[in-house]
């Protein structure tokens, strides 16, 4: 049976109080102000209303470890060796494979989403809080955890209620979801956020390379810039919507920024405390003379093998003997009885007034998709997660570069998808809306991506375009394309030396271009304007035919410009009137 990641944080007043007191104590002792980078410190970071109002999260707001960074400097010293249970330099040590995964994810995101400015230390901070750096680095050489790391089933019994979305594929539970892997993704989030970080062709939430890269992409969506505190707050809160979680992750982020080093896999420090019950992350050890602990059927198996400290102030001290199971062994577990959730009442999805979706390649769609969740009677259902998925062969994405977005319905039962960003592939795009955790028919929306267009073309100078027979034109033709008053970049264009103003067929005499082999060409296709909307044509040459000729440039969108070219023999000067007659 897969080992599970101990009973983790239960949302409630006691949890909030414990975490808040712990953070406040550290705040007082460390006197946070401005860190070495001039960035606001963690404890005073205020989440934005947009962040705290969101209904989704990477972890499903699952529990997490609450150990705070030590007060000692994280810089390693010769006298401090790696190993579980240490503080200071030892606490700053990150298992080699885990550290490598974080740094590789940062490198990948630096190229894929340079505006995000993701620091690997943020991944390390989240990895520390979520799984104690994959249980102190209990991973194989390829980055896969030696044992699966699973959170408790999210059955609404002290945790969030998230019914099964993956048929047990990731968490082995076909009734309810659980957070999975060292970065603790719930299956419904992993379904779209999962990445292949180690290049083995699989997306495995229990592989630290895959999970770290997925976490990086998740934190970099919505065009967030993590060098800005507001966006950093939003990103962290989107991972788990808890102010205490935000403060804790920021504490570890600042700690790792001050210094860290790698330690051998399997020797990292393990967390001692969890906010669900304030105690360790392991099975209760058996002591001589005590009854071995047993786990009731259906309960999650705890995580790292670390002794649970005894609670002070009780007679006898030490670890209390575990209670015997309340259900006889072998009795099949039954899911707890729960009140129907809003999701359970959804019968179908309806379009909520989405306008026609059309955009040019490279542009952001001006309209957004709106979907309403309704009961069988047509009543709107609030607080339902609707997943929008872009399907088919297209490079169109949602703003931020993702192809899937999950949005909760508002009080009117409406979920509004993020804006679509058109790619370069033109044609029809399908966006499918489905209800997370409920099997109802999806609702498809059609969007259209048209080719880039221009409505105006103009020369960038007014120099005369003249040439002697058999020569070359001294000036190259350059034009600028505009669309609705804005620069039209990447617009396809064609240049043709036409027969006449009324006949757009290519001329068979007069000026011409040359191809790569030096042959005469009077029509150029495949031209495109640059990022500034400029298009500079190749050099023009003239044959022996004199006269006035026309060059016509056309673009997608209907913009047309006709330019006159003149081929004339050079004028010869007359004899000087002052010249003396010969004797």
Coordinates of C-alpha atoms in Angstrom, one line a residue:
X1 CA 0.0 0.0 0.0
X2 CA 1.4 3.4 -0.9
X3 CA 2.8 5.4 2.0
X4 CA 0.9 8.6 2.6
X5 CA 2.0 12.0 3.6
X6 CA 0.7 12.1 7.2
X7 CA -2.4 13.9 8.3
X8 CA -1.7 17.5 7.4
X9 CA -3.2 20.8 8.1
X10 CA -6.9 21.0 9.0
X11 CA -8.5 24.3 8.3
X12 CA -10.0 25.8 11.4
X13 CA -9.6 28.3 14.1
X14 CA -7.1 26.3 16.1
X15 CA -4.9 25.8 13.1
X16 CA -5.0 29.5 12.3
X17 CA -4.1 30.4 15.8
X18 CA -1.2 28.0 16.1
X19 CA 0.3 29.2 12.8
X20 CA -0.3 32.8 13.5
X21 CA 1.3 32.6 17.0
X22 CA 4.3 30.8 15.5
X23 CA 4.8 33.4 12.8
X24 CA 4.3 36.2 15.2
X25 CA 7.0 34.8 17.5
X26 CA 9.5 34.5 14.7
X27 CA 8.6 37.9 13.5
X28 CA 9.3 39.4 16.9
X29 CA 12.6 37.5 17.3
X30 CA 13.9 38.2 13.8
X31 CA 12.7 41.8 13.5
X32 CA 11.9 41.7 9.8
X33 CA 12.3 44.9 7.8
X34 CA 13.8 45.0 4.4
X35 CA 15.9 42.1 3.1
X36 CA 19.2 42.1 1.3
X37 CA 17.4 42.6 -2.0
X38 CA 15.3 45.6 -0.9
X39 CA 12.2 43.4 -1.1
X40 CA 9.4 43.5 1.5
X41 CA 9.8 40.7 4.0
X42 CA 7.4 37.8 4.4
X43 CA 5.4 38.6 7.5
X44 CA 4.2 41.9 6.3
X45 CA 3.3 40.8 2.8
X46 CA -0.4 41.5 2.3
X47 CA -2.3 39.4 -0.2
X48 CA -4.3 41.1 -2.9
X49 CA -8.1 40.9 -2.9
X50 CA -7.8 39.2 -6.3
X51 CA -5.6 36.5 -4.8
X52 CA -7.6 35.8 -1.7
X53 CA -10.9 35.8 -3.6
X54 CA -9.9 32.9 -5.9
X55 CA -11.5 29.6 -5.3
X56 CA -8.9 27.2 -6.8
X57 CA -5.5 26.2 -5.7
X58 CA -2.7 23.8 -6.7
X59 CA -3.1 21.8 -3.6
X60 CA -6.8 22.1 -3.0
X61 CA -5.9 24.0 0.1
X62 CA -4.5 20.8 1.6
X63 CA -2.6 20.7 4.9
X64 CA 1.1 21.6 5.0
X65 CA 4.1 21.5 7.4
X66 CA 4.6 24.6 9.6
X67 CA 8.2 24.3 10.8
X68 CA 9.8 27.8 10.8
X69 CA 13.3 28.5 9.6
X70 CA 15.9 28.5 12.4
X71 CA 17.4 31.8 13.7
X72 CA 20.9 30.7 12.9
X73 CA 22.7 31.7 9.7
X74 CA 22.0 29.3 6.8
X75 CA 25.6 29.6 5.6
X76 CA 27.3 26.2 6.0
X77 CA 30.4 25.8 8.3
X78 CA 33.0 23.0 8.5
X79 CA 31.8 22.0 12.0
X80 CA 28.2 21.5 10.8
X81 CA 27.5 18.3 8.9
X82 CA 24.4 17.3 7.1
X83 CA 21.8 15.1 8.8
X84 CA 18.2 15.0 10.0
X85 CA 17.3 17.1 13.0
X86 CA 19.9 19.8 12.7
X87 CA 19.4 23.6 12.5
X88 CA 21.3 26.5 10.9
X89 CA 23.6 25.2 8.1
X90 CA 22.1 21.7 8.3
X91 CA 18.6 23.0 8.0
X92 CA 19.6 25.0 4.9
X93 CA 21.0 21.9 3.2
X94 CA 18.8 20.6 0.3
X95 CA 19.1 17.1 -1.0
X96 CA 21.2 17.1 -4.2
X97 CA 18.6 15.7 -6.6
X98 CA 15.9 17.9 -5.2
X99 CA 18.1 21.0 -5.4
X100 CA 19.0 20.1 -9.0
X101 CA 15.4 19.9 -9.9
X102 CA 14.6 23.3 -8.5
X103 CA 17.5 24.9 -10.4
X104 CA 16.7 23.2 -13.7
X105 CA 13.1 24.4 -13.4
X106 CA 14.3 27.9 -12.9
X107 CA 16.5 27.7 -15.9
X108 CA 13.7 26.3 -18.1
X109 CA 11.3 29.0 -17.0
X110 CA 13.9 31.7 -17.5
X111 CA 13.8 30.8 -21.2
X112 CA 10.1 29.9 -21.5
X113 CA 8.7 32.8 -19.4
X114 CA 11.5 35.3 -18.8
X115 CA 9.1 38.0 -17.5
X116 CA 8.1 35.8 -14.6
X117 CA 11.5 36.0 -12.9
X118 CA 11.0 32.8 -11.0
X119 CA 13.7 32.2 -8.3
X120 CA 14.5 28.5 -7.6
X121 CA 14.5 29.4 -3.9
X122 CA 10.7 29.9 -4.1
X123 CA 10.3 26.3 -5.4
X124 CA 12.6 25.2 -2.5
X125 CA 10.4 27.1 0.0
X126 CA 7.2 25.5 -1.3
X127 CA 8.9 22.1 -1.4
X128 CA 10.0 22.5 2.2
X129 CA 6.5 23.5 3.4
X130 CA 4.7 20.9 1.3
X131 CA 6.8 17.7 1.8
X132 CA 10.0 18.5 3.7
X133 CA 12.0 18.5 0.4
X134 CA 10.5 15.1 -0.7
X135 CA 10.9 13.7 2.8
X136 CA 14.5 14.8 3.1
X137 CA 15.4 13.7 -0.4
X138 CA 14.0 10.2 -0.4
X139 CA 14.2 10.0 -4.2
X140 CA 15.7 7.8 -6.9
X141 CA 18.4 8.9 -9.3
X142 CA 15.7 10.0 -11.9
X143 CA 14.0 12.1 -9.3
X144 CA 11.0 9.8 -8.5
X145 CA 10.2 9.5 -4.9
X146 CA 11.0 6.1 -3.3
X147 CA 7.5 6.0 -2.0
X148 CA 4.5 8.0 -3.3
X149 CA 3.8 11.1 -1.2
X150 CA 0.0 11.5 -0.6
X151 CA -2.0 13.9 1.4
X152 CA -5.2 12.9 3.3
X153 CA -8.3 12.2 1.2
X154 CA -10.1 15.5 0.7
X155 CA -13.5 14.1 1.9
X156 CA -14.8 17.2 3.7
X157 CA -14.1 15.6 7.1
X158 CA -11.8 18.2 8.5
X159 CA -10.5 19.0 5.1
X160 CA -11.8 20.5 1.8
X161 CA -14.3 18.3 -0.1
X162 CA -12.9 17.4 -3.5
X163 CA -14.5 14.4 -5.0
X164 CA -12.4 12.1 -7.3
X165 CA -11.4 13.7 -10.6
X166 CA -8.8 11.2 -11.9
X167 CA -10.5 7.8 -11.2
X168 CA -7.7 7.2 -8.7
X169 CA -4.9 7.3 -11.3
X170 CA -2.6 9.5 -9.2
X171 CA -3.8 9.1 -5.7
X172 CA -5.2 5.5 -5.7
X173 CA -8.6 6.8 -4.5
X174 CA -11.6 6.7 -6.8
X175 CA -13.9 8.4 -4.2
X176 CA -12.0 11.5 -3.2
X177 CA -8.9 13.4 -4.4
X178 CA -5.7 13.8 -2.4
X179 CA -2.7 16.1 -3.0
X180 CA 0.1 14.1 -4.7
X181 CA 3.9 14.2 -4.8
X182 CA 6.6 16.4 -3.4
X183 CA 4.9 19.6 -4.5
X184 CA 1.4 18.3 -3.5
X185 CA -0.7 18.9 -6.6
X186 CA -4.3 17.7 -6.5
X187 CA -5.1 15.5 -9.6
X188 CA -7.4 18.0 -11.2
X189 CA -4.7 20.6 -11.2
X190 CA -2.0 18.2 -12.3
X191 CA -4.2 17.2 -15.3
X192 CA -3.3 20.6 -16.9
X193 CA -0.3 21.9 -14.9
X194 CA 1.7 18.6 -15.1
X195 CA 5.1 18.8 -17.0
X196 CA 7.8 16.4 -18.0
X197 CA 10.9 17.9 -16.3
X198 CA 13.3 15.0 -16.7
X199 CA 12.6 14.3 -20.4
X200 CA 11.4 10.7 -19.9
X201 CA 8.2 11.3 -21.8
X202 CA 6.0 11.1 -18.7
X203 CA 4.4 13.6 -16.4
X204 CA 4.6 12.1 -12.9
X205 CA 3.6 14.2 -9.9
X206 CA 5.8 11.9 -7.8
X207 CA 8.9 12.9 -9.7
X208 CA 10.6 16.0 -8.3
X209 CA 11.8 17.2 -11.8
X210 CA 8.3 17.0 -13.2
X211 CA 6.7 18.4 -10.1
X212 CA 9.2 21.3 -9.7
X213 CA 8.7 22.3 -13.4
X214 CA 5.0 22.1 -13.0
X215 CA 5.1 24.2 -9.9
X216 CA 7.2 26.8 -11.7
X217 CA 4.7 27.0 -14.6
X218 CA 1.8 27.2 -12.2
X219 CA 3.4 30.1 -10.3
X220 CA 4.3 31.9 -13.6
X221 CA 0.8 31.9 -15.1
X222 CA -1.4 35.0 -15.5
X223 CA 1.7 37.0 -16.6
X224 CA 2.8 37.3 -13.0
X225 CA 6.2 38.9 -12.4
X226 CA 7.5 37.2 -9.2
X227 CA 10.1 40.0 -8.7
X228 CA 7.1 42.2 -7.7
X229 CA 5.7 41.6 -4.2
X230 CA 2.0 41.8 -5.2
X231 CA 2.4 39.2 -7.9
X232 CA 4.5 37.0 -5.7
X233 CA 1.8 37.1 -3.1
X234 CA -0.9 36.2 -5.6
X235 CA 1.2 33.3 -6.9
X236 CA 1.9 31.8 -3.5
X237 CA -1.7 32.3 -2.4
X238 CA -2.9 30.5 -5.5
X239 CA -0.9 27.5 -4.4
X240 CA -2.7 27.4 -1.0
X241 CA -5.1 30.1 0.1
X242 CA -3.9 30.8 3.6
X243 CA -2.3 33.9 4.9
X244 CA -0.3 31.7 7.3
X245 CA 0.8 29.7 4.3
X246 CA 1.9 32.8 2.5
X247 CA 3.9 34.1 5.5
X248 CA 5.5 30.7 6.0
X249 CA 6.6 30.2 2.4
X250 CA 8.0 33.8 2.4
X251 CA 10.0 33.0 5.5
X252 CA 11.6 30.0 3.9
X253 CA 12.2 31.9 0.6
X254 CA 14.1 34.6 2.4
X255 CA 16.0 32.0 4.4
X256 CA 17.2 30.1 1.3
X257 CA 18.1 33.3 -0.4
X258 CA 20.7 34.0 2.3
X259 CA 22.5 30.7 1.5
X260 CA 22.0 27.0 1.0
X261 CA 24.0 24.0 -0.1
X262 CA 23.4 20.5 -1.3
X263 CA 23.4 17.4 1.0
X264 CA 23.3 13.8 -0.1
X265 CA 19.9 12.4 -1.1
X266 CA 18.1 11.0 1.9
X267 CA 19.9 13.1 4.5
X268 CA 17.9 16.3 4.5
X269 CA 16.2 17.5 7.7
X270 CA 12.6 16.4 8.2
X271 CA 9.7 18.6 9.5
X272 CA 8.6 18.2 13.1
X273 CA 5.3 20.1 13.1
X274 CA 2.1 20.2 11.2
X275 CA -0.7 22.6 11.7
X276 CA -3.4 20.0 11.8
X277 CA -2.3 18.6 15.2
X278 CA 1.0 20.4 15.9
X279 CA 3.0 17.2 16.1
X280 CA 5.3 15.2 13.9
X281 CA 5.0 13.6 10.5
X282 CA 5.3 9.9 11.2
X283 CA 3.6 6.8 12.6
X284 CA 3.6 6.7 16.4
X285 CA 6.5 4.5 17.4
X286 CA 5.8 1.4 19.4
X287 CA 7.3 1.5 22.9
X288 CA 8.1 -1.6 25.1
X289 CA 4.9 -2.8 26.8
X290 CA 2.6 -0.8 24.7
X291 CA 0.0 -1.9 22.2
X292 CA 1.2 -1.5 18.6
X293 CA -0.6 1.3 16.8
X294 CA -3.1 0.4 14.1
X295 CA -4.6 2.6 11.5
X296 CA -8.3 2.5 10.9
X297 CA -9.2 1.3 7.4
X298 CA -9.4 4.2 4.9
X299 CA -7.1 6.5 7.0
X300 CA -4.1 8.0 5.3
X301 CA -0.7 6.4 6.1
X302 CA 1.6 9.0 7.6
X303 CA 4.8 10.1 5.9
X304 CA 8.5 10.3 6.9
X305 CA 9.8 7.9 9.5
X306 CA 10.5 10.4 12.2
X307 CA 9.5 9.9 15.9
X308 CA 6.6 12.0 17.1
X309 CA 7.7 14.1 20.1
X310 CA 5.7 13.6 23.3
X311 CA 3.5 16.4 24.4
X312 CA 4.7 18.1 27.6
X313 CA 2.6 18.5 30.7
X314 CA 0.9 15.1 30.7
X315 CA 1.6 12.5 33.4
X316 CA 4.3 10.1 32.4
X317 CA 5.5 12.3 29.5
X318 CA 6.8 10.7 26.3
X319 CA 4.5 9.4 23.7
X320 CA 1.0 8.3 24.7
X321 CA 0.0 4.8 23.6
X322 CA -2.1 4.9 20.5
X323 CA -5.8 4.3 20.8
X324 CA -7.1 1.0 19.4
X325 CA -9.2 1.2 16.3
X326 CA -12.9 1.9 16.7
X327 CA -13.7 -0.3 13.7
X328 CA -12.9 -4.0 13.8
X329 CA -10.1 -5.0 11.4
X330 CA -11.4 -6.1 8.1
X331 CA -14.5 -4.0 8.3
X332 CA -14.8 -2.2 4.9
X333 CA -14.6 1.6 5.3
X334 CA -17.5 3.7 4.1
X335 CA -17.3 7.3 2.9
X336 CA -18.5 9.8 5.4
X337 CA -22.0 11.1 5.0
X338 CA -21.8 14.6 3.6
X339 CA -24.2 17.3 2.7
X340 CA -24.5 17.7 -1.1
X341 CA -22.1 20.3 -2.4
X342 CA -23.0 22.9 -5.0
X343 CA -21.2 20.8 -7.6
X344 CA -23.5 17.9 -6.9
X345 CA -26.5 20.1 -7.9
X346 CA -25.2 21.1 -11.3
X347 CA -27.2 19.5 -14.1
X348 CA -25.8 21.4 -17.1
X349 CA -23.7 24.4 -18.4
X350 CA -25.2 27.2 -20.4
X351 CA -23.5 30.0 -22.4
X352 CA -23.7 33.2 -20.4
X353 CA -23.8 35.7 -23.3
X354 CA -20.4 35.1 -24.8
X355 CA -19.9 37.4 -27.8
X356 CA -18.3 36.5 -31.1
X357 CA -14.7 35.4 -30.5
X358 CA -12.4 36.7 -33.2
X359 CA -8.8 38.0 -33.1
X360 CA -5.9 38.4 -35.4
X361 CA -2.9 36.1 -35.0
X362 CA -0.7 37.4 -32.1
X363 CA -3.5 39.5 -30.6
X364 CA -5.5 39.2 -27.4
X365 CA -9.1 38.4 -27.9
X366 CA -11.3 41.4 -26.9
X367 CA -14.1 39.2 -25.6
X368 CA -14.0 36.5 -23.0
X369 CA -15.9 33.2 -22.6
X370 CA -18.7 33.2 -20.0
X371 CA -20.4 30.0 -18.7
X372 CA -23.2 29.5 -16.2
X373 CA -23.7 26.4 -14.1
X374 CA -27.3 25.6 -13.6
X375 CA -29.5 23.0 -11.8
X376 CA -32.0 20.9 -13.7
X377 CA -34.6 23.6 -13.0
X378 CA -32.3 26.3 -14.5
X379 CA -31.3 27.8 -11.2
X380 CA -27.7 29.3 -11.1
X381 CA -25.2 27.4 -8.9
X382 CA -22.4 29.4 -7.3
X383 CA -19.0 28.2 -6.0
X384 CA -18.6 25.5 -8.7
X385 CA -15.2 25.0 -10.4
X386 CA -15.5 25.2 -14.2
X387 CA -12.5 24.1 -16.2
X388 CA -11.9 25.7 -19.6
X389 CA -9.7 23.7 -21.9
X390 CA -8.3 24.7 -25.4
X391 CA -8.5 21.6 -27.5
X392 CA -7.2 20.7 -30.9
X393 CA -4.1 21.6 -32.9
X394 CA -3.6 25.3 -32.1
X395 CA -1.0 27.5 -30.5
X396 CA -3.7 29.8 -29.0
X397 CA -3.5 29.9 -25.2
X398 CA -5.1 31.7 -22.3
X399 CA -3.2 34.8 -21.2
X400 CA -0.1 33.6 -19.4
X401 CA 0.6 30.7 -21.8
X402 CA -1.6 28.0 -20.4
X403 CA -4.1 25.8 -22.3
X404 CA -6.3 25.1 -19.3
X405 CA -7.8 27.4 -16.7
X406 CA -10.1 26.6 -13.8
X407 CA -12.5 29.3 -12.5
X408 CA -15.1 29.3 -9.8
X409 CA -18.6 30.4 -10.6
X410 CA -19.7 33.7 -8.9
X411 CA -22.9 34.4 -7.0
X412 CA -24.8 34.4 -10.4
X413 CA -23.4 31.0 -11.3
X414 CA -21.1 32.5 -13.9
X415 CA -17.5 31.6 -14.6
X416 CA -15.5 33.9 -16.9
X417 CA -12.5 32.4 -18.5
X418 CA -9.2 34.3 -18.8
X419 CA -8.7 36.2 -22.0
X420 CA -7.5 34.1 -25.0
X421 CA -4.2 35.0 -26.6
X422 CA -4.2 34.1 -30.3
X423 CA -1.2 32.2 -31.6
X424 CA 0.2 32.2 -35.2
X425 CA -1.9 29.3 -36.5
X426 CA -5.0 30.7 -38.1
X427 CA -8.4 29.1 -38.2
X428 CA -11.0 27.8 -35.8
X429 CA -10.2 27.2 -32.1
X430 CA -12.4 25.2 -29.7
X431 CA -12.6 26.0 -26.0
X432 CA -14.4 23.4 -23.9
X433 CA -16.0 24.2 -20.6
X434 CA -16.6 21.3 -18.1
X435 CA -17.5 21.0 -14.4
X436 CA -14.7 19.8 -12.2
X437 CA -15.9 16.9 -10.1
X438 CA -19.1 16.4 -11.9
X439 CA -19.9 14.4 -15.1
X440 CA -22.1 16.6 -17.2
X441 CA -21.8 17.3 -20.9
X442 CA -19.2 19.9 -21.8
X443 CA -20.0 23.1 -23.5
X444 CA -17.9 24.0 -26.6
X445 CA -17.1 27.5 -27.7
X446 CA -15.7 28.4 -31.1
X447 CA -13.1 31.1 -31.6
X448 CA -11.5 32.2 -34.8
X449 CA -7.9 33.3 -35.4
X450 CA -7.5 35.4 -38.6
X451 CA -4.2 36.2 -40.3
X452 CA -2.4 39.4 -39.3
X453 CA -3.7 42.3 -41.4
X454 CA -3.0 45.9 -42.3
X455 CA -5.4 48.6 -43.5
X456 CA -2.8 51.3 -44.4
X457 CA 0.5 51.2 -46.3
X458 CA 2.8 54.2 -46.8
X459 CA 6.4 54.8 -47.9
X460 CA 8.8 55.8 -45.2
X461 CA 10.5 58.4 -47.5
X462 CA 9.7 60.4 -50.6
X463 CA 12.9 59.9 -52.6
X464 CA 12.4 59.7 -56.4
X465 CA 12.7 56.2 -57.8
X466 CA 14.6 56.5 -61.0
X467 CA 17.1 54.4 -62.9
X468 CA 19.0 54.4 -66.2
X469 CA 18.3 51.6 -68.7
X470 CA 20.3 48.5 -67.7
X471 CA 21.2 49.9 -64.2
X472 CA 19.9 49.6 -60.7
X473 CA 17.7 51.9 -58.6
X474 CA 19.7 53.7 -56.0
X475 CA 16.9 53.7 -53.4
X476 CA 15.2 50.6 -52.0
X477 CA 11.5 50.8 -51.5
X478 CA 10.5 50.7 -47.8
X479 CA 6.9 50.8 -46.5
X480 CA 5.2 50.9 -43.1
X481 CA 2.0 49.0 -42.4
X482 CA -0.6 50.1 -39.9
X483 CA -3.9 48.6 -38.6
X484 CA -6.5 50.8 -36.9
X485 CA -3.8 53.4 -36.3
X486 CA -1.4 50.9 -34.6
X487 CA 1.7 49.2 -36.0
X488 CA 0.9 46.1 -38.0
X489 CA 3.7 43.7 -37.4
X490 CA 4.1 40.2 -39.0
X491 CA 1.7 41.0 -41.8
X492 CA 2.1 39.0 -45.0
X493 CA 2.7 41.1 -48.1
X494 CA 3.2 40.7 -51.9
X495 CA 5.1 43.0 -54.2
X496 CA 4.4 42.9 -58.0
X497 CA 5.6 45.0 -60.9
X498 CA 2.3 45.3 -62.6
X499 CA 1.4 45.9 -66.3
X500 CA -0.8 49.0 -65.6
X501 CA -3.0 50.6 -63.0
X502 CA -5.9 48.7 -64.4
X503 CA -4.0 45.4 -65.0
X504 CA -2.5 43.8 -61.9
X505 CA -0.7 41.0 -63.8
X506 CA 3.0 41.0 -63.7
X507 CA 4.8 43.0 -66.4
X508 CA 7.1 41.2 -68.7
X509 CA 9.4 44.2 -69.2
X510 CA 10.9 47.1 -67.3
X511 CA 12.1 47.0 -63.6
X512 CA 12.6 43.7 -61.9
X513 CA 14.0 42.0 -58.8
X514 CA 16.5 39.2 -58.7
X515 CA 16.1 35.9 -57.0
X516 CA 18.9 34.0 -55.1
X517 CA 20.3 32.7 -58.4
X518 CA 20.3 36.2 -60.0
X519 CA 17.4 35.5 -62.3
X520 CA 14.7 38.1 -63.1
X521 CA 11.7 38.1 -60.8
X522 CA 8.8 40.6 -61.0
X523 CA 6.6 39.2 -58.2
X524 CA 7.7 38.6 -54.6
X525 CA 5.6 36.6 -52.2
X526 CA 6.2 35.5 -48.6
X527 CA 7.1 39.0 -47.4
X528 CA 6.3 40.1 -43.9
X529 CA 6.5 43.3 -42.0
X530 CA 8.9 43.4 -39.0
X531 CA 8.1 44.2 -35.4
X532 CA 7.9 47.9 -36.2
X533 CA 5.5 47.3 -39.2
X534 CA 8.3 48.0 -41.7
X535 CA 8.9 46.1 -44.9
X536 CA 12.1 46.9 -47.0
X537 CA 12.0 45.4 -50.5
X538 CA 15.1 44.0 -52.2
X539 CA 17.0 46.1 -54.8
X540 CA 15.3 46.9 -58.1
X541 CA 17.0 46.7 -61.4
X542 CA 16.1 47.9 -64.9
X543 CA 16.3 46.3 -68.3
X544 CA 16.7 48.4 -71.5
X545 CA 13.0 49.5 -71.7
X546 CA 12.5 53.1 -70.8
X547 CA 9.3 54.7 -69.4
X548 CA 7.2 54.9 -66.3
X549 CA 6.4 51.6 -64.5
X550 CA 4.3 50.6 -61.5
X551 CA 5.1 48.6 -58.4
X552 CA 2.1 47.4 -56.3
X553 CA 2.4 46.2 -52.7
X554 CA -0.6 44.4 -51.1
X555 CA -1.1 43.0 -47.6
X556 CA -3.6 40.8 -45.8
X557 CA -6.4 43.0 -44.8
X558 CA -6.6 44.8 -48.0
X559 CA -4.0 47.5 -47.7
X560 CA -2.5 48.5 -51.1
X561 CA 0.2 50.9 -52.2
X562 CA 1.2 51.7 -55.8
X563 CA 4.6 53.2 -56.4
X564 CA 5.9 54.8 -59.6
X565 CA 9.3 53.8 -61.1
X566 CA 11.0 55.7 -63.8
X567 CA 13.5 54.3 -66.3
X568 CA 15.1 57.1 -68.5
X569 CA 18.3 57.6 -70.3
X570 CA 20.7 60.2 -68.8
X571 CA 20.3 63.7 -70.2
X572 CA 23.2 64.8 -72.5
X573 CA 24.4 68.4 -72.1
X574 CA 24.4 70.8 -75.1
X575 CA 27.6 72.5 -76.4
X576 CA 28.6 75.6 -74.5
X577 CA 27.2 78.8 -76.1
X578 CA 30.4 80.6 -75.1
X579 CA 32.7 78.3 -77.0
X580 CA 34.9 80.1 -79.7
X581 CA 34.7 79.1 -83.3
X582 CA 37.7 77.5 -84.7
X583 CA 40.0 79.7 -86.8

